[in-house]
PDB file of C-alpha atoms and ligand atoms in Angstrom:
ATOM      1  CA  UNK W 117      -9.674  17.161  23.791  1.00  0.00           C
ATOM      2  CA  UNK W 118      -7.307  14.542  24.930  1.00  0.00           C
ATOM      3  CA  UNK W 119      -8.427  12.520  27.960  1.00  0.00           C
ATOM      4  CA  UNK W 120      -7.034   9.886  30.251  1.00  0.00           C
ATOM      5  CA  UNK W 121      -8.723   7.433  27.767  1.00  0.00           C
ATOM      6  CA  UNK W 122      -7.619   8.341  24.816  1.00  0.00           C
ATOM      7  CA  UNK W 123      -6.868   5.516  22.107  1.00  0.00           C
ATOM      8  CA  UNK W 124      -4.122   5.659  20.918  1.00  0.00           C
ATOM      9  CA  UNK W 125      -2.819   4.623  17.347  1.00  0.00           C
ATOM     10  CA  UNK W 126       0.450   5.035  16.109  1.00  0.00           C
ATOM     11  CA  UNK W 127       2.310   5.202  12.911  1.00  0.00           C
ATOM     12  CA  UNK W 128       6.074   3.876  13.247  1.00  0.00           C
ATOM     13  CA  UNK W 129       8.404   3.619  10.412  1.00  0.00           C
ATOM     14  CA  UNK W 130      11.874   5.013   9.429  1.00  0.00           C
ATOM     15  CA  UNK W 131      11.406   7.877   7.606  1.00  0.00           C
ATOM     16  CA  UNK W 132       7.639   8.789   8.761  1.00  0.00           C
ATOM     17  CA  UNK W 133       7.709  12.516   8.502  1.00  0.00           C
ATOM     18  CA  UNK W 134       5.852  12.796   4.663  1.00  0.00           C
ATOM     19  CA  UNK W 135       2.886  10.814   6.067  1.00  0.00           C
ATOM     20  CA  UNK W 136      -0.641  11.568   5.306  1.00  0.00           C
ATOM     21  CA  UNK W 137      -1.842   8.518   6.950  1.00  0.00           C
ATOM     22  CA  UNK W 138      -2.172  10.950  10.338  1.00  0.00           C
ATOM     23  CA  UNK W 139      -3.886  13.604   8.533  1.00  0.00           C
ATOM     24  CA  UNK W 140      -7.009  10.653   7.544  1.00  0.00           C
ATOM     25  CA  UNK W 141      -7.263   8.829  10.326  1.00  0.00           C
ATOM     26  CA  UNK W 142      -7.932  11.884  12.611  1.00  0.00           C
ATOM     27  CA  UNK W 143      -9.809  13.435  10.024  1.00  0.00           C
ATOM     28  CA  UNK W 144     -11.792   9.815  10.248  1.00  0.00           C
ATOM     29  CA  UNK W 145     -11.970   9.326  14.069  1.00  0.00           C
ATOM     30  CA  UNK W 146     -13.628  12.807  14.100  1.00  0.00           C
ATOM     31  CA  UNK W 147     -16.002  11.803  11.528  1.00  0.00           C
ATOM     32  CA  UNK W 148     -16.804   9.490  13.140  1.00  0.00           C
ATOM     33  CA  UNK W 149     -16.990  10.622  17.350  1.00  0.00           C
ATOM     34  CA  UNK W 150     -14.369   8.108  18.420  1.00  0.00           C
ATOM     35  CA  UNK W 151     -11.902   9.275  20.674  1.00  0.00           C
ATOM     36  CA  UNK W 152      -8.793   8.328  19.369  1.00  0.00           C
ATOM     37  CA  UNK W 153      -5.946   9.942  17.950  1.00  0.00           C
ATOM     38  CA  UNK W 154      -2.772   9.036  15.479  1.00  0.00           C
ATOM     39  CA  UNK W 155       0.843  10.211  15.906  1.00  0.00           C
ATOM     40  CA  UNK W 156       3.880   9.382  13.805  1.00  0.00           C
ATOM     41  CA  UNK W 157       6.786   7.681  15.633  1.00  0.00           C
ATOM     42  CA  UNK W 158      10.122   7.795  13.941  1.00  0.00           C
ATOM     43  CA  UNK W 159      11.561   3.973  14.566  1.00  0.00           C
ATOM     44  CA  UNK W 160      14.822   3.191  13.964  1.00  0.00           C
ATOM     45  CA  UNK W 161      15.574  -0.678  12.869  1.00  0.00           C
ATOM     46  CA  UNK W 162      17.679  -1.645  16.113  1.00  0.00           C
ATOM     47  CA  UNK W 163      14.478   0.187  18.478  1.00  0.00           C
ATOM     48  CA  UNK W 164      11.634  -1.470  16.430  1.00  0.00           C
ATOM     49  CA  UNK W 165      11.330  -4.918  19.468  1.00  0.00           C
ATOM     50  CA  UNK W 166      11.331  -2.255  22.227  1.00  0.00           C
ATOM     51  CA  UNK W 167       9.033  -0.424  20.361  1.00  0.00           C
ATOM     52  CA  UNK W 168       6.819  -3.063  19.560  1.00  0.00           C
ATOM     53  CA  UNK W 169       7.406  -4.002  23.063  1.00  0.00           C
ATOM     54  CA  UNK W 170       5.463  -0.782  24.223  1.00  0.00           C
ATOM     55  CA  UNK W 171       2.216  -0.929  22.104  1.00  0.00           C
ATOM     56  CA  UNK W 172       1.586  -4.120  24.552  1.00  0.00           C
ATOM     57  CA  UNK W 173       2.451  -2.446  27.571  1.00  0.00           C
ATOM     58  CA  UNK W 174       1.043   1.037  27.534  1.00  0.00           C
ATOM     59  CA  UNK W 175      -1.924  -0.729  26.058  1.00  0.00           C
ATOM     60  CA  UNK W 176      -1.705   1.223  22.864  1.00  0.00           C
ATOM     61  CA  UNK W 177      -4.603   0.638  20.269  1.00  0.00           C
ATOM     62  CA  UNK W 178      -2.820  -0.215  17.397  1.00  0.00           C
ATOM     63  CA  UNK W 179      -0.213   0.809  14.622  1.00  0.00           C
ATOM     64  CA  UNK W 180       0.445   1.416  11.609  1.00  0.00           C
ATOM     65  CA  UNK W 181       3.734  -0.209   9.719  1.00  0.00           C
ATOM     66  CA  UNK W 182       5.859   0.997   6.845  1.00  0.00           C
ATOM     67  CA  UNK W 183       9.156   1.313   5.548  1.00  0.00           C
ATOM     68  CA  UNK W 184      11.729  -0.027   6.704  1.00  0.00           C
ATOM     69  CA  UNK W 185       9.746  -2.354   9.395  1.00  0.00           C
ATOM     70  CA  UNK W 186       7.199  -4.128   7.147  1.00  0.00           C
ATOM     71  CA  UNK W 187       8.905  -7.888   7.635  1.00  0.00           C
ATOM     72  CA  UNK W 188      10.858  -7.356  10.252  1.00  0.00           C
ATOM     73  CA  UNK W 189       7.992  -6.682  12.526  1.00  0.00           C
ATOM     74  CA  UNK W 190       6.492 -10.201  11.873  1.00  0.00           C
ATOM     75  CA  UNK W 191       8.345 -11.913  14.299  1.00  0.00           C
ATOM     76  CA  UNK W 192       7.021  -9.625  17.615  1.00  0.00           C
ATOM     77  CA  UNK W 193       3.816 -10.065  16.780  1.00  0.00           C
ATOM     78  CA  UNK W 194       1.570 -13.259  18.460  1.00  0.00           C
ATOM     79  CA  UNK W 195      -0.657 -13.857  15.633  1.00  0.00           C
ATOM     80  CA  UNK W 196      -0.890 -13.030  11.991  1.00  0.00           C
ATOM     81  CA  UNK W 197      -3.849 -12.862   9.183  1.00  0.00           C
ATOM     82  CA  UNK W 198      -3.093 -15.508   6.756  1.00  0.00           C
ATOM     83  CA  UNK W 199      -2.587 -13.168   3.725  1.00  0.00           C
ATOM     84  CA  UNK W 200      -0.064 -11.063   6.268  1.00  0.00           C
ATOM     85  CA  UNK W 201       2.323 -14.429   6.767  1.00  0.00           C
ATOM     86  CA  UNK W 202       1.608 -15.278   2.473  1.00  0.00           C
ATOM     87  CA  UNK W 203       2.762 -12.161   1.374  1.00  0.00           C
ATOM     88  CA  UNK W 204       5.298 -12.154   4.318  1.00  0.00           C
ATOM     89  CA  UNK W 205       4.421  -8.341   5.180  1.00  0.00           C
ATOM     90  CA  UNK W 206       2.286  -6.170   8.095  1.00  0.00           C
ATOM     91  CA  UNK W 207       0.892  -2.659   7.784  1.00  0.00           C
ATOM     92  CA  UNK W 208      -1.550  -2.699  10.349  1.00  0.00           C
ATOM     93  CA  UNK W 209      -0.992  -3.735  14.492  1.00  0.00           C
ATOM     94  CA  UNK W 210      -3.972  -4.954  16.569  1.00  0.00           C
ATOM     95  CA  UNK W 211      -3.456  -5.082  19.854  1.00  0.00           C
ATOM     96  CA  UNK W 212      -6.193  -6.925  21.691  1.00  0.00           C
ATOM     97  CA  UNK W 213      -5.810  -6.331  25.878  1.00  0.00           C
ATOM     98  CA  UNK W 214      -2.100  -7.362  25.219  1.00  0.00           C
ATOM     99  CA  UNK W 215      -2.472 -10.107  21.602  1.00  0.00           C
ATOM    100  CA  UNK W 216      -0.908  -8.202  18.100  1.00  0.00           C
ATOM    101  CA  UNK W 217      -2.259  -9.269  15.358  1.00  0.00           C
ATOM    102  CA  UNK W 218      -0.909  -8.155  12.469  1.00  0.00           C
ATOM    103  CA  UNK W 219      -2.929  -7.709   9.373  1.00  0.00           C
ATOM    104  CA  UNK W 220      -1.710  -6.463   5.799  1.00  0.00           C
ATOM    105  CA  UNK W 221      -4.650  -4.512   4.352  1.00  0.00           C
ATOM    106  CA  UNK W 222      -2.058  -3.515   0.816  1.00  0.00           C
ATOM    107  CA  UNK W 223      -3.656  -6.277  -1.180  1.00  0.00           C
ATOM    108  CA  UNK W 224      -7.039  -5.882  -0.196  1.00  0.00           C
ATOM    109  CA  UNK W 225      -6.651  -1.939  -0.664  1.00  0.00           C
ATOM    110  CA  UNK W 226      -5.748  -2.454  -3.443  1.00  0.00           C
ATOM    111  CA  UNK W 227      -7.997  -4.746  -5.448  1.00  0.00           C
ATOM    112  CA  UNK W 228     -10.990  -2.501  -3.534  1.00  0.00           C
ATOM    113  CA  UNK W 229      -8.596   0.449  -5.910  1.00  0.00           C
ATOM    114  CA  UNK W 230      -9.021  -1.433  -8.929  1.00  0.00           C
ATOM    115  CA  UNK W 231     -12.399  -2.521  -8.965  1.00  0.00           C
ATOM    116  CA  UNK W 232     -13.336   1.017  -7.916  1.00  0.00           C
ATOM    117  CA  UNK W 233     -11.795   1.788 -10.964  1.00  0.00           C
ATOM    118  CA  UNK W 234     -13.664  -0.209 -12.341  1.00  0.00           C
ATOM    119  CA  UNK W 235     -11.650  -2.874 -13.354  1.00  0.00           C
ATOM    120  CA  UNK W 236     -12.415  -6.797 -12.428  1.00  0.00           C
ATOM    121  CA  UNK W 237      -8.784  -8.927 -12.406  1.00  0.00           C
ATOM    122  CA  UNK W 238     -10.888 -12.134 -13.222  1.00  0.00           C
ATOM    123  CA  UNK W 239      -9.363 -14.165 -16.334  1.00  0.00           C
ATOM    124  CA  UNK W 240      -7.364 -11.224 -17.494  1.00  0.00           C
ATOM    125  CA  UNK W 241      -3.634 -10.403 -17.722  1.00  0.00           C
ATOM    126  CA  UNK W 242      -1.804  -8.133 -15.724  1.00  0.00           C
ATOM    127  CA  UNK W 243       1.959  -6.933 -15.616  1.00  0.00           C
ATOM    128  CA  UNK W 244       3.516  -5.371 -12.474  1.00  0.00           C
ATOM    129  CA  UNK W 245       6.827  -3.295 -12.996  1.00  0.00           C
ATOM    130  CA  UNK W 246       8.378  -3.402  -9.551  1.00  0.00           C
ATOM    131  CA  UNK W 247       9.020  -6.543  -6.966  1.00  0.00           C
ATOM    132  CA  UNK W 248       8.877  -4.468  -3.838  1.00  0.00           C
ATOM    133  CA  UNK W 249       6.911  -4.547  -0.196  1.00  0.00           C
ATOM    134  CA  UNK W 250       4.218  -2.766  -2.699  1.00  0.00           C
ATOM    135  CA  UNK W 251       4.630  -5.251  -5.463  1.00  0.00           C
ATOM    136  CA  UNK W 252       4.542  -8.291  -3.268  1.00  0.00           C
ATOM    137  CA  UNK W 253       1.285  -7.565  -1.998  1.00  0.00           C
ATOM    138  CA  UNK W 254      -0.001  -6.846  -5.736  1.00  0.00           C
ATOM    139  CA  UNK W 255       0.843  -9.913  -6.996  1.00  0.00           C
ATOM    140  CA  UNK W 256      -0.111 -11.966  -4.259  1.00  0.00           C
ATOM    141  CA  UNK W 257      -4.082 -10.345  -4.244  1.00  0.00           C
ATOM    142  CA  UNK W 258      -4.556 -10.737  -8.593  1.00  0.00           C
ATOM    143  CA  UNK W 259      -3.371 -13.752  -8.379  1.00  0.00           C
ATOM    144  CA  UNK W 260      -5.878 -14.475  -5.550  1.00  0.00           C
ATOM    145  CA  UNK W 261      -8.542 -12.893  -7.990  1.00  0.00           C
ATOM    146  CA  UNK W 262      -7.788 -14.816 -10.987  1.00  0.00           C
ATOM    147  CA  UNK W 263      -5.196 -12.788 -12.973  1.00  0.00           C
ATOM    148  CA  UNK W 264      -2.247 -14.011 -14.926  1.00  0.00           C
ATOM    149  CA  UNK W 265       0.692 -12.355 -13.865  1.00  0.00           C
ATOM    150  CA  UNK W 266       4.028 -10.688 -15.714  1.00  0.00           C
ATOM    151  CA  UNK W 267       6.585  -8.861 -12.831  1.00  0.00           C
ATOM    152  CA  UNK W 268       9.320  -6.476 -14.722  1.00  0.00           C
ATOM    153  CA  UNK W 269      11.963  -5.923 -11.919  1.00  0.00           C
ATOM    154  CA  UNK W 270      14.916  -3.854 -12.079  1.00  0.00           C
ATOM    155  CA  UNK W 271      16.309  -6.310  -9.811  1.00  0.00           C
ATOM    156  CA  UNK W 272      16.025  -9.814 -12.188  1.00  0.00           C
ATOM    157  CA  UNK W 273      16.349 -11.928  -9.465  1.00  0.00           C
ATOM    158  CA  UNK W 274      13.646 -10.268  -6.923  1.00  0.00           C
ATOM    159  CA  UNK W 275      11.200 -10.275  -9.529  1.00  0.00           C
ATOM    160  CA  UNK W 276      11.862 -14.187 -10.122  1.00  0.00           C
ATOM    161  CA  UNK W 277      11.801 -14.666  -6.120  1.00  0.00           C
ATOM    162  CA  UNK W 278       8.100 -14.138  -6.231  1.00  0.00           C
ATOM    163  CA  UNK W 279       7.565 -14.901  -9.647  1.00  0.00           C
ATOM    164  CA  UNK W 280       8.006 -18.316  -7.922  1.00  0.00           C
ATOM    165  CA  UNK W 281       6.032 -17.720  -4.855  1.00  0.00           C
ATOM    166  CA  UNK W 282       3.216 -17.089  -6.186  1.00  0.00           C
ATOM    167  CA  UNK W 283       2.816 -18.492  -9.373  1.00  0.00           C
ATOM    168  CA  UNK W 284       3.468 -15.680 -12.349  1.00  0.00           C
ATOM    169  CA  UNK W 285       6.540 -15.342 -14.442  1.00  0.00           C
ATOM    170  CA  UNK W 286       9.027 -12.890 -14.293  1.00  0.00           C
ATOM    171  CA  UNK W 287      10.906 -10.572 -16.884  1.00  0.00           C
ATOM    172  CA  UNK W 288      14.517  -9.372 -16.853  1.00  0.00           C
ATOM    173  CA  UNK W 289      13.813  -5.340 -17.581  1.00  0.00           C
ATOM    174  CA  UNK W 290      15.736  -5.195 -20.545  1.00  0.00           C
ATOM    175  CA  UNK W 291      13.527  -3.467 -23.773  1.00  0.00           C
ATOM    176  CA  UNK W 292      12.414  -7.520 -25.352  1.00  0.00           C
ATOM    177  CA  UNK W 293      11.602  -8.050 -21.440  1.00  0.00           C
ATOM    178  CA  UNK W 294       9.271  -5.431 -21.176  1.00  0.00           C
ATOM    179  CA  UNK W 295       7.853  -6.267 -24.824  1.00  0.00           C
ATOM    180  CA  UNK W 296       7.335  -9.849 -23.755  1.00  0.00           C
ATOM    181  CA  UNK W 297       6.143  -9.102 -19.800  1.00  0.00           C
ATOM    182  CA  UNK W 298       3.333  -6.580 -21.804  1.00  0.00           C
ATOM    183  CA  UNK W 299       1.849  -8.614 -24.284  1.00  0.00           C
ATOM    184  CA  UNK W 300      -1.964  -9.074 -24.456  1.00  0.00           C
ATOM    185  CA  UNK W 301      -1.449  -7.456 -20.757  1.00  0.00           C
ATOM    186  CA  UNK W 302      -4.860  -5.161 -20.222  1.00  0.00           C
ATOM    187  CA  UNK W 303      -3.541  -4.178 -16.716  1.00  0.00           C
ATOM    188  CA  UNK W 304      -0.148  -2.553 -15.599  1.00  0.00           C
ATOM    189  CA  UNK W 305       0.258  -1.337 -12.494  1.00  0.00           C
ATOM    190  CA  UNK W 306       3.675   0.991 -11.309  1.00  0.00           C
ATOM    191  CA  UNK W 307       4.385  -0.638  -7.973  1.00  0.00           C
ATOM    192  CA  UNK W 308       7.981   1.105  -8.303  1.00  0.00           C
ATOM    193  CA  UNK W 309       9.475   4.629  -6.660  1.00  0.00           C
ATOM    194  CA  UNK W 310      10.140   5.458 -10.327  1.00  0.00           C
ATOM    195  CA  UNK W 311       8.092   8.998 -10.771  1.00  0.00           C
ATOM    196  CA  UNK W 312       7.559   9.637  -6.984  1.00  0.00           C
ATOM    197  CA  UNK W 313       8.663  13.521  -5.600  1.00  0.00           C
ATOM    198  CA  UNK W 314      10.766  14.782  -6.360  1.00  0.00           C
ATOM    199  CA  UNK W 315      12.097  12.460  -8.688  1.00  0.00           C
ATOM    200  CA  UNK W 316       8.501  12.842 -10.686  1.00  0.00           C
ATOM    201  CA  UNK W 317       9.606  13.691 -14.512  1.00  0.00           C
ATOM    202  CA  UNK W 318      10.673  10.069 -14.933  1.00  0.00           C
ATOM    203  CA  UNK W 319       8.509   7.165 -15.959  1.00  0.00           C
ATOM    204  CA  UNK W 320       9.083   3.366 -15.251  1.00  0.00           C
ATOM    205  CA  UNK W 321       8.292   2.722 -18.817  1.00  0.00           C
ATOM    206  CA  UNK W 322       8.347   3.769 -22.308  1.00  0.00           C
ATOM    207  CA  UNK W 323       5.261   5.358 -23.429  1.00  0.00           C
ATOM    208  CA  UNK W 324       5.413   3.069 -26.848  1.00  0.00           C
ATOM    209  CA  UNK W 325       4.355   0.628 -24.702  1.00  0.00           C
ATOM    210  CA  UNK W 326       0.688   1.631 -23.446  1.00  0.00           C
ATOM    211  CA  UNK W 327      -1.706   0.764 -25.547  1.00  0.00           C
ATOM    212  CA  UNK W 328      -5.168   2.227 -25.688  1.00  0.00           C
ATOM    213  CA  UNK W 329      -8.388  -0.122 -23.603  1.00  0.00           C
ATOM    214  CA  UNK W 330      -5.384  -0.355 -21.305  1.00  0.00           C
ATOM    215  CA  UNK W 331      -5.455   0.430 -17.784  1.00  0.00           C
ATOM    216  CA  UNK W 332      -2.760   1.800 -16.107  1.00  0.00           C
ATOM    217  CA  UNK W 333      -2.309   1.970 -12.058  1.00  0.00           C
ATOM    218  CA  UNK W 334      -0.014   4.382 -10.978  1.00  0.00           C
ATOM    219  CA  UNK W 335       0.500   3.291  -6.778  1.00  0.00           C
ATOM    220  CA  UNK W 336       2.483   6.614  -6.460  1.00  0.00           C
ATOM    221  CA  UNK W 337       0.470   9.267  -5.174  1.00  0.00           C
ATOM    222  CA  UNK W 338       2.781  12.063  -4.375  1.00  0.00           C
ATOM    223  CA  UNK W 339       2.838  13.348  -7.360  1.00  0.00           C
ATOM    224  CA  UNK W 340      -1.380  12.389  -7.722  1.00  0.00           C
ATOM    225  CA  UNK W 341      -1.332  13.144 -11.610  1.00  0.00           C
ATOM    226  CA  UNK W 342       2.672  10.921 -12.494  1.00  0.00           C
ATOM    227  CA  UNK W 343       4.331  11.705 -15.714  1.00  0.00           C
ATOM    228  CA  UNK W 344       3.285   7.434 -16.267  1.00  0.00           C
ATOM    229  CA  UNK W 345      -0.653   8.808 -16.130  1.00  0.00           C
ATOM    230  CA  UNK W 346      -0.525  11.670 -18.199  1.00  0.00           C
ATOM    231  CA  UNK W 347       1.141   9.468 -21.118  1.00  0.00           C
ATOM    232  CA  UNK W 348      -1.188   6.293 -20.114  1.00  0.00           C
ATOM    233  CA  UNK W 349      -3.881   9.217 -20.527  1.00  0.00           C
ATOM    234  CA  UNK W 350      -2.612  10.628 -23.784  1.00  0.00           C
ATOM    235  CA  UNK W 351      -2.371   6.760 -25.118  1.00  0.00           C
ATOM    236  CA  UNK W 352      -6.050   6.335 -24.453  1.00  0.00           C
ATOM    237  CA  UNK W 353      -5.865   4.152 -21.362  1.00  0.00           C
ATOM    238  CA  UNK W 354      -7.832   4.165 -18.186  1.00  0.00           C
ATOM    239  CA  UNK W 355      -5.696   5.169 -15.508  1.00  0.00           C
ATOM    240  CA  UNK W 356      -5.974   4.711 -11.536  1.00  0.00           C
ATOM    241  CA  UNK W 357      -3.550   7.068  -9.315  1.00  0.00           C
ATOM    242  CA  UNK W 358      -2.608   6.188  -5.741  1.00  0.00           C
ATOM    243  CA  UNK W 359      -4.079   8.036  -3.491  1.00  0.00           C
ATOM    244  CA  UNK W 360      -7.487   5.387  -4.532  1.00  0.00           C
ATOM    245  CA  UNK W 361      -5.156   2.429  -3.031  1.00  0.00           C
ATOM    246  CA  UNK W 362      -3.684   4.658   0.104  1.00  0.00           C
ATOM    247  CA  UNK W 363      -7.073   5.689   1.224  1.00  0.00           C
ATOM    248  CA  UNK W 364      -8.931   2.046   0.752  1.00  0.00           C
ATOM    249  CA  UNK W 365      -6.084   0.142   2.809  1.00  0.00           C
ATOM    250  CA  UNK W 366      -6.142   3.375   5.304  1.00  0.00           C
ATOM    251  CA  UNK W 367      -9.647   2.527   5.444  1.00  0.00           C
ATOM    252  CA  UNK W 368      -9.678  -0.876   6.247  1.00  0.00           C
ATOM    253  CA  UNK W 369      -6.917  -0.530   8.950  1.00  0.00           C
ATOM    254  CA  UNK W 370      -9.858   2.225  10.464  1.00  0.00           C
ATOM    255  CA  UNK W 371     -12.470  -1.120  10.933  1.00  0.00           C
ATOM    256  CA  UNK W 372      -9.421  -2.977  12.226  1.00  0.00           C
ATOM    257  CA  UNK W 373      -8.602  -0.629  14.604  1.00  0.00           C
ATOM    258  CA  UNK W 374     -12.519   1.261  15.743  1.00  0.00           C
ATOM    259  CA  UNK W 375     -14.705  -2.039  13.983  1.00  0.00           C
ATOM    260  CA  UNK W 376     -16.425   1.135  12.780  1.00  0.00           C
ATOM    261  CA  UNK W 377     -17.396   1.955   9.097  1.00  0.00           C
ATOM    262  CA  UNK W 378     -14.915   3.852   7.545  1.00  0.00           C
ATOM    263  CA  UNK W 379     -16.125   7.554   6.200  1.00  0.00           C
ATOM    264  CA  UNK W 380     -13.869   7.003   3.164  1.00  0.00           C
ATOM    265  CA  UNK W 381     -14.921  10.585   1.835  1.00  0.00           C
ATOM    266  CA  UNK W 382     -14.338  12.623   4.510  1.00  0.00           C
ATOM    267  CA  UNK W 383     -10.708  10.439   3.769  1.00  0.00           C
ATOM    268  CA  UNK W 384     -10.019  11.222   0.552  1.00  0.00           C
ATOM    269  CA  UNK W 385     -10.353  15.017   1.009  1.00  0.00           C
ATOM    270  CA  UNK W 386      -8.000  14.913   4.425  1.00  0.00           C
ATOM    271  CA  UNK W 387      -5.489  12.348   2.016  1.00  0.00           C
ATOM    272  CA  UNK W 388      -6.102  15.038  -0.518  1.00  0.00           C
ATOM    273  CA  UNK W 389      -5.492  18.672   1.656  1.00  0.00           C
ATOM    274  CA  UNK W 390      -2.951  16.543   3.264  1.00  0.00           C
ATOM    275  CA  UNK W 391      -1.101  16.163  -0.113  1.00  0.00           C
ATOM    276  CA  UNK W 392      -0.880  20.022  -1.712  1.00  0.00           C
TER     277      UNK W 392
HETATM  278  P1  NDP X 560      10.625  -0.765  -1.769  1.00  0.00           P
HETATM  279  O1  NDP X 560      11.282   0.090  -1.938  1.00  0.00           O
HETATM  280  O2  NDP X 560      10.380  -2.502  -1.022  1.00  0.00           O
HETATM  281  O3  NDP X 560      10.875  -1.268  -3.130  1.00  0.00           O
HETATM  282  C1  NDP X 560      10.606  -0.363  -4.581  1.00  0.00           C
HETATM  283  C2  NDP X 560      10.464  -1.151  -6.188  1.00  0.00           C
HETATM  284  O4  NDP X 560      11.143   0.555  -6.860  1.00  0.00           O
HETATM  285  C3  NDP X 560      11.531  -1.918  -6.287  1.00  0.00           C
HETATM  286  O5  NDP X 560      11.503  -3.402  -6.785  1.00  0.00           O
HETATM  287  C4  NDP X 560      12.924  -1.244  -7.070  1.00  0.00           C
HETATM  288  O6  NDP X 560      13.788  -2.091  -7.863  1.00  0.00           O
HETATM  289  C5  NDP X 560      11.994  -0.350  -7.622  1.00  0.00           C
HETATM  290  N1  NDP X 560      12.821   0.997  -7.829  1.00  0.00           N
HETATM  291  C6  NDP X 560      13.385   1.710  -7.144  1.00  0.00           C
HETATM  292  N2  NDP X 560      14.634   2.250  -7.758  1.00  0.00           N
HETATM  293  C7  NDP X 560      14.265   2.113  -9.095  1.00  0.00           C
HETATM  294  C8  NDP X 560      14.405   3.028 -10.163  1.00  0.00           C
HETATM  295  N3  NDP X 560      15.517   3.881 -10.677  1.00  0.00           N
HETATM  296  N4  NDP X 560      14.794   1.625 -11.942  1.00  0.00           N
HETATM  297  C9  NDP X 560      13.978   0.834 -11.818  1.00  0.00           C
HETATM  298  N5  NDP X 560      13.068   0.369 -10.694  1.00  0.00           N
HETATM  299  C10 NDP X 560      13.542   0.827  -9.401  1.00  0.00           C
HETATM  300  O7  NDP X 560       8.805  -0.072  -1.842  1.00  0.00           O
HETATM  301  P2  NDP X 560       7.234   0.207  -1.961  1.00  0.00           P
HETATM  302  O8  NDP X 560       7.391  -1.500  -2.535  1.00  0.00           O
HETATM  303  O9  NDP X 560       6.613  -0.111  -0.527  1.00  0.00           O
HETATM  304  O10 NDP X 560       6.945   1.200  -2.727  1.00  0.00           O
HETATM  305  C11 NDP X 560       7.114   0.776  -3.568  1.00  0.00           C
HETATM  306  C12 NDP X 560       6.472   1.944  -4.035  1.00  0.00           C
HETATM  307  O11 NDP X 560       4.748   2.218  -4.198  1.00  0.00           O
HETATM  308  C13 NDP X 560       6.435   3.603  -3.905  1.00  0.00           C
HETATM  309  O12 NDP X 560       6.241   4.642  -4.713  1.00  0.00           O
HETATM  310  C14 NDP X 560       5.358   4.073  -2.926  1.00  0.00           C
HETATM  311  O13 NDP X 560       5.268   5.357  -3.077  1.00  0.00           O
HETATM  312  C15 NDP X 560       4.121   3.630  -3.620  1.00  0.00           C
HETATM  313  N6  NDP X 560       3.152   2.714  -2.432  1.00  0.00           N
HETATM  314  C16 NDP X 560       2.015   3.185  -2.214  1.00  0.00           C
HETATM  315  C17 NDP X 560       1.268   3.196  -1.554  1.00  0.00           C
HETATM  316  C18 NDP X 560      -0.156   3.473  -1.684  1.00  0.00           C
HETATM  317  O14 NDP X 560      -1.011   3.062  -0.829  1.00  0.00           O
HETATM  318  N7  NDP X 560      -0.600   3.285  -3.020  1.00  0.00           N
HETATM  319  C19 NDP X 560       1.582   1.771  -0.461  1.00  0.00           C
HETATM  320  C20 NDP X 560       2.798   1.016  -0.608  1.00  0.00           C
HETATM  321  C21 NDP X 560       3.654   1.863  -1.796  1.00  0.00           C
HETATM  322  P3  NDP X 560      14.783  -2.687  -7.212  1.00  0.00           P
HETATM  323  O15 NDP X 560      14.366  -4.203  -6.607  1.00  0.00           O
HETATM  324  O16 NDP X 560      15.991  -3.479  -7.936  1.00  0.00           O
HETATM  325  O17 NDP X 560      16.027  -2.226  -5.917  1.00  0.00           O
END
């Protein structure tokens, strides 16, 4: 039941209608018997400042932030935690009595999902495909965890900029570039949107580059079984899908808003149901 002191959490982005987070977070609130509700809010770029001021004034407990506002929102918050500042993106806001703090749970969520898939990045060589928002969090996370990281991106300048700020190495998205970037890699992470529904017949790399002994992590969770993951399995690689990261970052956000441990199994089941 929604009552006068029900605490509100919003997802702000544009578009937001496809998100599975409302089902996942509301299932978690119900499981913990917390009087919270999670709702999507479609917010345009020109209305972002007003929307964030509204979170503060209306005593909304917090928010998730998604495309295209993860970087722009930083200017309207009071504090940023250290990872969000370094990564340059916020995906979670907590409102403590009108003081807004920005966090990035994508990086820690990615590492949690990777380790749950039994891959320890320390001392390993990893290749990240993509240099957008998700890739930024992932490259920082892998470097902090002690991996050597190569980045390949369609737009080379973005890969080069990310490599320069993180101590990774950037390669061009050419046949030669992919070969060099993947040489000796035991982890390949797809952080591009290639393979995402409805274009799920696409894969970001040729299957000839996939070797037994590699772990292949696809951040895409729609579809759950991407063409990249199917081809990686056929090549004898271990695979990890994007749903694990989605749940891990969502669980960390839940814990920041509520101070309670997240019911991860419930969140996995709710996310799976929402994706069907
Ligand atoms: P961005 O728009 O910031 O980045 C998109 C990336 O994909 C860029 O590197 C872009 O390259 C590349 N790309 C897009 N189209 C193509 C193409 N046709 N060929 C080659 N490269 C292409 O998006 P995000 O970083 O936010 O999201 C990237 C992916 O990560 C999405 O699939 C999203 O679903 C997933 N994701 C998953 C999460 C999870 O919890 N599992 C969390 C966040 C994201 P270029 O720079 O050249 O444009």
